[in-house]
Short mmCIF file of C-alpha atoms in Angstrom, two decimals:
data_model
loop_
_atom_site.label_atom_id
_atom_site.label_comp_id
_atom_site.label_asym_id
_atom_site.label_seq_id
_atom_site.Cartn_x
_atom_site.Cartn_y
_atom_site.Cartn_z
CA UNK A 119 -2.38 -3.41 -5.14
CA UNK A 120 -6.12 -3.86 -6.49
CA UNK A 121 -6.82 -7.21 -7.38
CA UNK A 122 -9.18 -7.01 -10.98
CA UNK A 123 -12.17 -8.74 -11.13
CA UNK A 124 -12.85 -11.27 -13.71
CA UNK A 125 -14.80 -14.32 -14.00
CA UNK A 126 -14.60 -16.84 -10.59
CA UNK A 127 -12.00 -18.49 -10.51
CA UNK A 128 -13.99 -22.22 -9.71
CA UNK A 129 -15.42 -21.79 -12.77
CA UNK A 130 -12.38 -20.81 -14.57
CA UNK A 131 -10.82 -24.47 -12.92
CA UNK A 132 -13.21 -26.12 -13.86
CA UNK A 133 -13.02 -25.17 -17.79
CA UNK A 134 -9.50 -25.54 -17.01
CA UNK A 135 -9.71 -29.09 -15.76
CA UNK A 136 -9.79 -30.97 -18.85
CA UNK A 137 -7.00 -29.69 -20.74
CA UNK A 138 -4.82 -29.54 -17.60
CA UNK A 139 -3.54 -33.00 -18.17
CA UNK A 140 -2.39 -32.11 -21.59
CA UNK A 141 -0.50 -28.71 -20.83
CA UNK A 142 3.69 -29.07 -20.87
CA UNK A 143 5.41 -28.56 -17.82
CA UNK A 144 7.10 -24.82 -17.45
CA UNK A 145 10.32 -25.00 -16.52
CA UNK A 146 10.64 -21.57 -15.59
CA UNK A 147 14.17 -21.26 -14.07
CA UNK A 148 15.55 -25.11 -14.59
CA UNK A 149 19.28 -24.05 -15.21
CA UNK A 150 18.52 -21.01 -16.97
CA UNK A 151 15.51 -18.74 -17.18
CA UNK A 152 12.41 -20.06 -19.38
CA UNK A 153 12.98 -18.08 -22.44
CA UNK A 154 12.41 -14.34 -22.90
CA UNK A 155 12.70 -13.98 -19.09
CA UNK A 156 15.58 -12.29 -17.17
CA UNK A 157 16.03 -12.07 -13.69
CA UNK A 158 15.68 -9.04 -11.05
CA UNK A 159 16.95 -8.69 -7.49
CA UNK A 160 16.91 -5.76 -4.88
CA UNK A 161 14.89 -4.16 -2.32
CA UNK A 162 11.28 -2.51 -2.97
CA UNK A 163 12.06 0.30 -4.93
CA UNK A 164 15.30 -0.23 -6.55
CA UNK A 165 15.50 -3.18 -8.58
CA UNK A 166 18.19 -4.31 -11.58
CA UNK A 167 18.51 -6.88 -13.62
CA UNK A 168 21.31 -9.62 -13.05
CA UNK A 169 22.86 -9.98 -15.98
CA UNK A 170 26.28 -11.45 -15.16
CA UNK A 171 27.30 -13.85 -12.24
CA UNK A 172 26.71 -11.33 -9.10
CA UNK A 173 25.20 -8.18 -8.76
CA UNK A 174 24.67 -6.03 -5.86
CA UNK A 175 22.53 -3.28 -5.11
CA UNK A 176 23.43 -0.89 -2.69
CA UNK A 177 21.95 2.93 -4.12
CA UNK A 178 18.52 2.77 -2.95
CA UNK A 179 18.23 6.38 -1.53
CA UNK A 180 15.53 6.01 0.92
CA UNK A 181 17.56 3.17 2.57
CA UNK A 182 21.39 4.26 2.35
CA UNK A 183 22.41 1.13 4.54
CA UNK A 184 20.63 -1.60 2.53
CA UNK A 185 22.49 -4.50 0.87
CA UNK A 186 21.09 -6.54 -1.60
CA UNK A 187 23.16 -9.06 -3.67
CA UNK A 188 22.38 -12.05 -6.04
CA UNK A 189 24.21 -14.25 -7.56
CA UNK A 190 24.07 -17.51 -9.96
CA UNK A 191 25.92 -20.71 -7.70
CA UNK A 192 26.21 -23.94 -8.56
CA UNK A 193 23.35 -26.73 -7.28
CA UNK A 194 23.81 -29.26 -10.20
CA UNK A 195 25.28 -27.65 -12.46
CA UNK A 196 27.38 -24.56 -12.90
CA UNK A 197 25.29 -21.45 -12.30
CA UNK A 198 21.93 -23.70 -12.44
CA UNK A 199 20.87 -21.91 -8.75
CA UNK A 200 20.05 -18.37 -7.81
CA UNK A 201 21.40 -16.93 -4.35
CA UNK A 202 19.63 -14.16 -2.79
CA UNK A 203 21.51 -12.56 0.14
CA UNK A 204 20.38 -9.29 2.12
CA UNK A 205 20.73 -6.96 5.06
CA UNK A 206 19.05 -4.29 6.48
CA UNK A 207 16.77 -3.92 3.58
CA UNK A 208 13.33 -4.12 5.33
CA UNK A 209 12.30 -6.20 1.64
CA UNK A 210 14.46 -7.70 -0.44
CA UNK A 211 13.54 -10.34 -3.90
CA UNK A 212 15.20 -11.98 -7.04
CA UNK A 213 12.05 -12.56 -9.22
CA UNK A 214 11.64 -14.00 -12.77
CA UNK A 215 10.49 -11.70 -15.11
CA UNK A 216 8.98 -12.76 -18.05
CA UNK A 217 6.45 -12.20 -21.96
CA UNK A 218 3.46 -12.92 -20.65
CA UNK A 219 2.74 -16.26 -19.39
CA UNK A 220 -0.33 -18.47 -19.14
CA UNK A 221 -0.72 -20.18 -15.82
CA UNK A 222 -4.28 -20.93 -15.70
CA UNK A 223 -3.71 -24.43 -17.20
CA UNK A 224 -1.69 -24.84 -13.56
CA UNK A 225 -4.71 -23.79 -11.59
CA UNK A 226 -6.98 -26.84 -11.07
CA UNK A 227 -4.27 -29.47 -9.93
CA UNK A 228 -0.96 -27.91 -11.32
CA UNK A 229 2.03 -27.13 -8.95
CA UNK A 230 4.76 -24.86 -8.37
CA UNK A 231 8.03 -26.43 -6.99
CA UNK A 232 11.35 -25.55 -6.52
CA UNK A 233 14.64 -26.39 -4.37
CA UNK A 234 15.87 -24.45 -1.71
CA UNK A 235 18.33 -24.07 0.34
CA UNK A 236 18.51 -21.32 3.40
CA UNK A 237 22.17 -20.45 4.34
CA UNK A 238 21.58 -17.82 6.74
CA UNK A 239 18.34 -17.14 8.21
CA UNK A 240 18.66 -16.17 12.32
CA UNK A 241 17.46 -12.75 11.39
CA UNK A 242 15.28 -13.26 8.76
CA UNK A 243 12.16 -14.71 6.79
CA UNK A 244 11.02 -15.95 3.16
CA UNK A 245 8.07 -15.77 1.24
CA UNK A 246 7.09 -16.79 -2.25
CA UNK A 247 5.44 -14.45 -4.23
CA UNK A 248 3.57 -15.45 -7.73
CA UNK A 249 1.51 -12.74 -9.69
CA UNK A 250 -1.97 -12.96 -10.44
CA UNK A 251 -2.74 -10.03 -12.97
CA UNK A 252 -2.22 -6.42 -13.32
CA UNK A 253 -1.73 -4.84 -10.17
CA UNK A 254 -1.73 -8.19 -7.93
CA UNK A 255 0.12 -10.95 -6.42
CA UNK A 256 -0.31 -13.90 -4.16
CA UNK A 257 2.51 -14.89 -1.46
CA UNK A 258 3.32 -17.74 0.82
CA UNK A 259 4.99 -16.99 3.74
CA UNK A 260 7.64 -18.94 4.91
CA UNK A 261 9.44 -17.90 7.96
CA UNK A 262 9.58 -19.78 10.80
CA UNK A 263 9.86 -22.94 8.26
CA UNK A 264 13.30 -21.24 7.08
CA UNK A 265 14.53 -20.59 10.30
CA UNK A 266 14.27 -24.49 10.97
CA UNK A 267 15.99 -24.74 7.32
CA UNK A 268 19.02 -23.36 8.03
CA UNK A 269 22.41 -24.91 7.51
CA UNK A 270 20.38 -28.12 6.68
CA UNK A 271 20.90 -28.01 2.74
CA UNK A 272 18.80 -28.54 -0.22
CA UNK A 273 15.11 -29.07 -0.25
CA UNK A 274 12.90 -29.92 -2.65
CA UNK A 275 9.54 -28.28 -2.14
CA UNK A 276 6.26 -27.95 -4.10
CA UNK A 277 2.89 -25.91 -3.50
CA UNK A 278 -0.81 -26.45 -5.40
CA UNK A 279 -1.17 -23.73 -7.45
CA UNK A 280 -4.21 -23.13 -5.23
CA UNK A 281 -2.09 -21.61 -2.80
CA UNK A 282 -1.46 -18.54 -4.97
CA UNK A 283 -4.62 -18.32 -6.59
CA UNK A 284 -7.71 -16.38 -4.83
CA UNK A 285 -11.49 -16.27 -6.15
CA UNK A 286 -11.50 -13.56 -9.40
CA UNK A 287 -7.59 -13.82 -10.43
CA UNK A 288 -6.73 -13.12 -13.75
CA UNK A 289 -3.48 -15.88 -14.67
CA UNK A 290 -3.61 -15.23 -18.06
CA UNK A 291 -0.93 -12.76 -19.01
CA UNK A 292 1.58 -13.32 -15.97
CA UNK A 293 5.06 -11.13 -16.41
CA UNK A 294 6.21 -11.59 -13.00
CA UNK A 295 5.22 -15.90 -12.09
CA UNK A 296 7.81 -15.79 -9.46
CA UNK A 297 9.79 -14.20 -6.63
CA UNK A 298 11.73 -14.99 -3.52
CA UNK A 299 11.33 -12.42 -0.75
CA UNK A 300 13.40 -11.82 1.90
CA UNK A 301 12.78 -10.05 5.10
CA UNK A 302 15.06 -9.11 8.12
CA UNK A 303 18.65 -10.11 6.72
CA UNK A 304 19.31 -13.62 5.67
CA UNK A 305 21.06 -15.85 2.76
CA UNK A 306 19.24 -18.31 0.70
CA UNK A 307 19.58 -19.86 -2.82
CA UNK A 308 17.15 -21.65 -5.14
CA UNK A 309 16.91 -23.51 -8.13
CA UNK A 310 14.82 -25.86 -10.59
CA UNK A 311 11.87 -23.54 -10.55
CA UNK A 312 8.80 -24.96 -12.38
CA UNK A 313 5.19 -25.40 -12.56
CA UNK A 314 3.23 -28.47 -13.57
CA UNK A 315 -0.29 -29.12 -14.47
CA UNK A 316 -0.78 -31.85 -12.40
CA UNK A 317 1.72 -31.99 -9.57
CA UNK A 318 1.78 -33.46 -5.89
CA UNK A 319 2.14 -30.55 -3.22
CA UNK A 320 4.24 -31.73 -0.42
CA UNK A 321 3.90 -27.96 1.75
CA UNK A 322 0.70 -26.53 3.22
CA UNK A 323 -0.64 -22.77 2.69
CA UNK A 324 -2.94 -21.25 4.64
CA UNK A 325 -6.80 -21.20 3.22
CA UNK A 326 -7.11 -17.31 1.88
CA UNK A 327 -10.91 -17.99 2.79
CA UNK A 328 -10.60 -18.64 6.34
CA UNK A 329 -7.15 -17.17 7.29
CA UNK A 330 -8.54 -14.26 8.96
CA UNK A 331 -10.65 -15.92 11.12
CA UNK A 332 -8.13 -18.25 12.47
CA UNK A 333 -6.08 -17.68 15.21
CA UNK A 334 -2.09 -17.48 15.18
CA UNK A 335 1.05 -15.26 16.53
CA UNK A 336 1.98 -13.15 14.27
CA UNK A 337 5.18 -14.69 12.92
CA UNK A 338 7.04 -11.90 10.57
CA UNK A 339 10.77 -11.71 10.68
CA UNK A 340 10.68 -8.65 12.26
CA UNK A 341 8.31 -9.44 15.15
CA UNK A 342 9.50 -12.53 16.61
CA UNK A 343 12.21 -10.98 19.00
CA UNK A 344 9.55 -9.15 20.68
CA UNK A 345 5.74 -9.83 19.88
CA UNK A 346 5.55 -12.74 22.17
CA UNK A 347 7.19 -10.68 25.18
CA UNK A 348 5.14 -7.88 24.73
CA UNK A 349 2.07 -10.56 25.17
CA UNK A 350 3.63 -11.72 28.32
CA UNK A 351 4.11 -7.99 29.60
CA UNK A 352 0.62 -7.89 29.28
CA UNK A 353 -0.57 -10.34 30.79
CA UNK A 354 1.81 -9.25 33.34
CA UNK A 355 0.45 -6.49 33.43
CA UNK A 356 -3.07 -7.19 33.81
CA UNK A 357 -2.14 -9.45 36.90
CA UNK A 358 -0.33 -6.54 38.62
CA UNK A 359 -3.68 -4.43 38.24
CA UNK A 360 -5.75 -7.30 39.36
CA UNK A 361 -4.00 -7.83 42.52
CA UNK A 362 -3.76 -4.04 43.26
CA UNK A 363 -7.07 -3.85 42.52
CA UNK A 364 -6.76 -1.13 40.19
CA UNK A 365 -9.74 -0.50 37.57
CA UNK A 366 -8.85 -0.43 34.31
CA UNK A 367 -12.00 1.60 32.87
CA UNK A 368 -10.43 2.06 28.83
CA UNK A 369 -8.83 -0.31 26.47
CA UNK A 370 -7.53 0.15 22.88
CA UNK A 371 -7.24 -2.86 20.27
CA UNK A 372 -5.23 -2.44 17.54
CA UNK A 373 -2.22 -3.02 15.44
CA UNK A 374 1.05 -0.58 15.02
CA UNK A 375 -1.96 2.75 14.63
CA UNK A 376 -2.77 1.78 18.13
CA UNK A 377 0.55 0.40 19.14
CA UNK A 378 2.37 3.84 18.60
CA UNK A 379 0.05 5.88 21.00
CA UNK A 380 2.06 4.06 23.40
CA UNK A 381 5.57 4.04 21.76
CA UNK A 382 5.84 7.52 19.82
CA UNK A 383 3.28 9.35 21.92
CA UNK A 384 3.37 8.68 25.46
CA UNK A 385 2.37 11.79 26.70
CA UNK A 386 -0.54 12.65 24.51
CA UNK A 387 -1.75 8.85 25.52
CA UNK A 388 -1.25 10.01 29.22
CA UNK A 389 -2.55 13.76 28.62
CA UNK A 390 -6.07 12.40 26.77
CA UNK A 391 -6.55 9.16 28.67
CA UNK A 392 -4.72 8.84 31.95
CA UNK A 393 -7.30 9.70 33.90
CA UNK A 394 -9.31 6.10 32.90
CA UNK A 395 -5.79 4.09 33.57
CA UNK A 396 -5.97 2.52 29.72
CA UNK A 397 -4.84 -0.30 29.08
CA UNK A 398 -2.77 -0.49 25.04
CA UNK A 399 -3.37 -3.71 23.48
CA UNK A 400 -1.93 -2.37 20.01
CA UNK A 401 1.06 -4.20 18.03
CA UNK A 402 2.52 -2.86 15.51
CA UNK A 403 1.84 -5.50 12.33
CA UNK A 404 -1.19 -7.55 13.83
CA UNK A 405 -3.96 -8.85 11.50
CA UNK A 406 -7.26 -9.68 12.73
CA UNK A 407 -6.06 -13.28 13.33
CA UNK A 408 -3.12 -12.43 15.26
CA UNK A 409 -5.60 -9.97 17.21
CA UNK A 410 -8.04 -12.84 17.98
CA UNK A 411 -5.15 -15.00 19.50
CA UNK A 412 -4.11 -12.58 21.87
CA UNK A 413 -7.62 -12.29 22.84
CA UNK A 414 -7.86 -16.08 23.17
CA UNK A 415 -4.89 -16.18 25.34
CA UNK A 416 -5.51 -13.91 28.00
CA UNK A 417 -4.93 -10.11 26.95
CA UNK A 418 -8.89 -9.35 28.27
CA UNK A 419 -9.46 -11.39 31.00
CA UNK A 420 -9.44 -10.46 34.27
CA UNK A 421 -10.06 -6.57 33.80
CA UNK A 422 -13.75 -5.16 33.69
CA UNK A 423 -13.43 -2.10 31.23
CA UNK A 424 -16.63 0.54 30.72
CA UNK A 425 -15.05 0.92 26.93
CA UNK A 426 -12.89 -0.99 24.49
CA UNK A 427 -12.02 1.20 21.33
CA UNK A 428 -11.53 -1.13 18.29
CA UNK A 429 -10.00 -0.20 15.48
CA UNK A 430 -7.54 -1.95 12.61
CA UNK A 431 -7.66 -4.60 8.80
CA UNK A 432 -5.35 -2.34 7.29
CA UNK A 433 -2.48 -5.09 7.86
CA UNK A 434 -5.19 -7.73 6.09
CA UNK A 435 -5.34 -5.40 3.21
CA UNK A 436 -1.43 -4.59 3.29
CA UNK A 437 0.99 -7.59 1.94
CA UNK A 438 -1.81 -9.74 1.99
CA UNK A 439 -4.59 -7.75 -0.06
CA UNK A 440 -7.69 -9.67 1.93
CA UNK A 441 -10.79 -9.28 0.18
CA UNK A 442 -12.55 -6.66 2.03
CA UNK A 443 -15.37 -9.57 3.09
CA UNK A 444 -12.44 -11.52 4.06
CA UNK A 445 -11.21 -8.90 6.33
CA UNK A 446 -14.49 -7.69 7.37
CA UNK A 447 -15.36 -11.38 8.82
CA UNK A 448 -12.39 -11.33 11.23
CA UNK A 449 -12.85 -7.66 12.34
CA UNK A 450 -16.36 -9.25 13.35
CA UNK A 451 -15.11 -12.27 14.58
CA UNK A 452 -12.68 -10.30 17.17
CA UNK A 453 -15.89 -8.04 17.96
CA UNK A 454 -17.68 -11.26 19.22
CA UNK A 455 -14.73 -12.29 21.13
CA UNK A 456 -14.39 -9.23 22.87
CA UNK A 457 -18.19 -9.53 23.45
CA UNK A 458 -18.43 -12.75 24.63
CA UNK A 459 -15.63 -12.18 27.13
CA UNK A 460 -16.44 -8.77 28.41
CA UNK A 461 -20.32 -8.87 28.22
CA UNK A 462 -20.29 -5.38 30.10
CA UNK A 463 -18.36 -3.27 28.35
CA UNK A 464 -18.89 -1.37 25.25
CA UNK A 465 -17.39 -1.70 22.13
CA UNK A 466 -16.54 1.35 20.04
CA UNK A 467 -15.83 0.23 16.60
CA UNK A 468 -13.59 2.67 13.84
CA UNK A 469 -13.46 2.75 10.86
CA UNK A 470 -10.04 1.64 9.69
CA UNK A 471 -8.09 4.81 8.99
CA UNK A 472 -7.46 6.30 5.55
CA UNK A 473 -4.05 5.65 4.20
CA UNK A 474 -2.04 6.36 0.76
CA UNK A 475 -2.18 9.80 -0.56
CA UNK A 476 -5.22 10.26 -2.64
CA UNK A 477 -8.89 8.43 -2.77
CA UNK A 478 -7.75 6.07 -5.39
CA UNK A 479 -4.84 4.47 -3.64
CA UNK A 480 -4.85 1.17 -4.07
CA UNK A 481 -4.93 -0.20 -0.10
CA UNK A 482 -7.00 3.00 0.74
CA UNK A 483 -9.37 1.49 -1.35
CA UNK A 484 -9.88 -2.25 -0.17
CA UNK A 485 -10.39 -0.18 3.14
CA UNK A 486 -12.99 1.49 2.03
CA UNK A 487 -14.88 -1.10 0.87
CA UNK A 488 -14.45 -2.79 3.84
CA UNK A 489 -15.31 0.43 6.18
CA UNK A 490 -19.32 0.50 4.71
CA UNK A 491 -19.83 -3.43 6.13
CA UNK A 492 -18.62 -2.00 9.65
CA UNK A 493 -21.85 -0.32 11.43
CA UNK A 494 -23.32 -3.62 10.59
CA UNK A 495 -21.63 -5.05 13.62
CA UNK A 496 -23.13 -2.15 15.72
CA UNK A 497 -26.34 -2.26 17.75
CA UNK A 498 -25.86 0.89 20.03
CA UNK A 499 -26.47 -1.09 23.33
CA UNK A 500 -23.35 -3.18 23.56
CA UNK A 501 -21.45 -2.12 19.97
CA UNK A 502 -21.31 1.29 19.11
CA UNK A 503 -19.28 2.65 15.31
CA UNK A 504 -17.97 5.51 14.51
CA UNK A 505 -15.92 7.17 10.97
CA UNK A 506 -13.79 9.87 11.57
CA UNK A 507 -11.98 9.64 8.91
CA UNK A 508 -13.12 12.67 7.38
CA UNK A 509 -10.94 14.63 9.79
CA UNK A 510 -8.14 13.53 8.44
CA UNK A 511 -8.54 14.21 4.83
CA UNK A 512 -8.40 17.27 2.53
CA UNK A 513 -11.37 18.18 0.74
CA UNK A 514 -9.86 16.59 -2.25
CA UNK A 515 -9.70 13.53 -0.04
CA UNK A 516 -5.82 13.94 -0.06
CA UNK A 517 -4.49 12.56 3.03
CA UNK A 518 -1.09 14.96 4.39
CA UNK A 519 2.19 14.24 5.12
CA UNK A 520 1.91 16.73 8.18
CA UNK A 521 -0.88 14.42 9.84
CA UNK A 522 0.66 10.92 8.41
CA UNK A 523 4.24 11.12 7.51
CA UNK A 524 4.04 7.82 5.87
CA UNK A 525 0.96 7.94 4.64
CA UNK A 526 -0.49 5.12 7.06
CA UNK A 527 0.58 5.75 11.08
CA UNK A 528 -0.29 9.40 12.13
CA UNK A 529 2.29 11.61 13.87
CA UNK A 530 1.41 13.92 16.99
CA UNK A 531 -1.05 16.15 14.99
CA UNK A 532 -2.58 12.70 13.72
CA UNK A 533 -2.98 11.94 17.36
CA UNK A 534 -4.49 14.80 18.25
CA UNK A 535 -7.05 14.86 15.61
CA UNK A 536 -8.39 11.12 16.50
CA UNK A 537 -8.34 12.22 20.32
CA UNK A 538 -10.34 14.95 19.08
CA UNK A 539 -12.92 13.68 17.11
CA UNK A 540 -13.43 10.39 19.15
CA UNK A 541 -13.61 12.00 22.65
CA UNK A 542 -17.19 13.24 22.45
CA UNK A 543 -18.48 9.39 21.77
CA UNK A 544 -16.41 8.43 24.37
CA UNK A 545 -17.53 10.69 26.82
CA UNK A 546 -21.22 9.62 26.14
CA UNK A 547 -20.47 5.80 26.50
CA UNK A 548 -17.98 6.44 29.53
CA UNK A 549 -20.95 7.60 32.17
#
């Protein structure tokens, strides 16, 4: 989802500012729904409106098995909470839906706050999600905090607006001010939704600004059970080859593009690279934070490779929607890393791959305005960039099913036509 432009939002704070003290709380589900609003629940593409006590959705077509129910309960009062429960719906929400709402007054100091409670959440994760305009919305994840929730009742918690707000965000017609997303499967209920103009947070967000730059796991619901064990089969890995004193001469970078050379195509990965005993540092999900970790902790040290092929951000841009400078400076801060620990290799740096089906998808194009900062990072002695991108699209720019099934992670032929169209630069920086 694009995020449209208007004036900055400091400057939009601090005209804000002064009449923030006089704006009325918005109670925007405090027993009932602020009114004019209604509330939604189900999964990503099938969504109703719960208009009685329960409802359950259960006819999304592209996901037969998925369960999504909500329900008013009782917190304080009778039916003064909304429970969300789920399972095996990859997404799952109940969301306010409103007229249009003003929220800027809530920017400068304001809050948003809420009660939860997490019933059920072994095999799951939260977010909040506000809206920020047409066509974009701000989350804060909240996953491993609700795993530690669980069982352990109500609790009262309350974000700066800040946390949902990036620079250029239009709050001043807001239909959809609030959600609670599920991932995995889980059960969770909240209550007393509202935002104030000048509130005291009592949770943390991460800074927008510098999130990409800063190191961490990456903690989704549906990576924990095996992110951190693929890290240590890595490492593992690496030690094996060190001791054997094999020579690891290629290694790819990546997220789930890279990941799935190694999980869907195993034999292509053997048939095009074997020969250089590669080393696959892809997983599936990984931003360019979660990428720097693993390079902080091991995944590159103790091998001596002639070439490291570097290539992902699309994640940044995905749930997230990273500005493309935002995404841009932690592509370059994981180039400097890999630099800085192998000084002898070479770098070759994609482009991050086209994805969505035609030039003006909305992902496809916060890519490509981060792909033209890229061969900045290249100086063709030690970093090297290359687009191929090209070779993937129609002349229309239409990217195909029969290359990228869903639109984002290629399939065999997908595979072929990257091996095909990288191998001559690698062959060049290989001797």
């Amino acid at each position: 989802m694009m995020n449209i432009r208007h004036p900055s939002l400091a400057l939009a704070c601090l005209f804000l500012a002064g009449s923030a003290a006089a704006a009325p709380a918005l109670p925007l589900y405090v027993g009932k729904p602020v009114a004019g609003a209604r509330v939604l629940y189900g999964d990503f593409d099938v969504q109703n409106t719960l208009d009685g006590a329960r409802g359950r959705m259960d006819n999304d077509p592209k996901l037969p098995h998925a369960v999504v129910e909500a329900a008013r309960t009782d917190k304080d009062a009778q039916g003064d909470a909304l429970r969300l429960t789920w399972k095996d719906a990859w997404f799952s929400t109940v969301r306010i839906e409103s007229a249009p709402l003003d929220l800027r007054p809530y920017l400068a100091r304001g809050t948003v706050s809420f009660d939860l409670k997490v019933n059920e959440m072994s095999k799951g994760g939260l977010a909040f999600r506000i809206d920020c305009g047409v066509e974009c919305q701000r989350r804060v994840p909240y996953v491993l905090p609700a795993r530690a929730d669980q069982g352990k009742g109500w609790k009262h918690l309350s974000y700066a607006m800040s946390c949902f707000a990036h620079d250029g965000d239009d709050f001043s017609a807001v239909r959809k001010p609030f959600a609670l997303d599920g991932t995995g499967a889980g059960d969770a209920e909240i209550a007393n939704i509202r935002f104030d103009a000048a509130g005291t947070p009592n949770a943390a967000c991460a800074d927008y600004r510098t999130v990409s730059v800063t190191p961490e796991p990456l903690n989704e619901s549906w990576s924990l059970d095996w992110w951190m064990p693929r890290h240590e089969e890595k490492l593992a890995e690496i030690a094996r080859r060190k001791a054997a004193g094999e020579k690891t001469d290629l290694v790819f970078i990546g997220d789930s593009i890279t990941h799935h050379w190694e999980k869907e195509q195993p034999a292509l990965w053997q048939q095009f690279y074997g020969k250089y005993n590669p080393l696959n540092l892809g997983y599936g999900g990984d931003r360019t934070e979660n990428i720097l970790w693993r390079l902080q902790h091991g995944e590159i040290d103790g091998i001596d490779p002639k070439v490291v092929v570097m290539m992902f951000g699309t994640n940044n841009t995905g749930l997230r929607q990273d500005a493309a400078d935002i995404t841009f400076k932690g592509i370059q801060r994981d180039v400097a890393e890999v630099r800085q620990r192998l000084p002898k290799a070479k770098i070759l740096l994609l482009a991050i791959f086209p994805r969505g089906e035609g030039p003006g998808d909305d992902n496809r194009c916060i890519n490509e305005r981060i792909n033209p900062k890229l061969p900045a990072l290249a100086d063709n002695r030690h970093v090297f960039f290359l687009n191929i991108n090209g070779a993937f699209l129609g002349a229309d720019g239409s990217l195909s099913k029969d290359i990228m099934p869903d639109l984002l992670h290629p399939n065999a032929n997908g595979y072929r036509i990257w091996q095909r169209e990288m191998q001559p630069t690698l062959d060049r920086l290989m001797r």
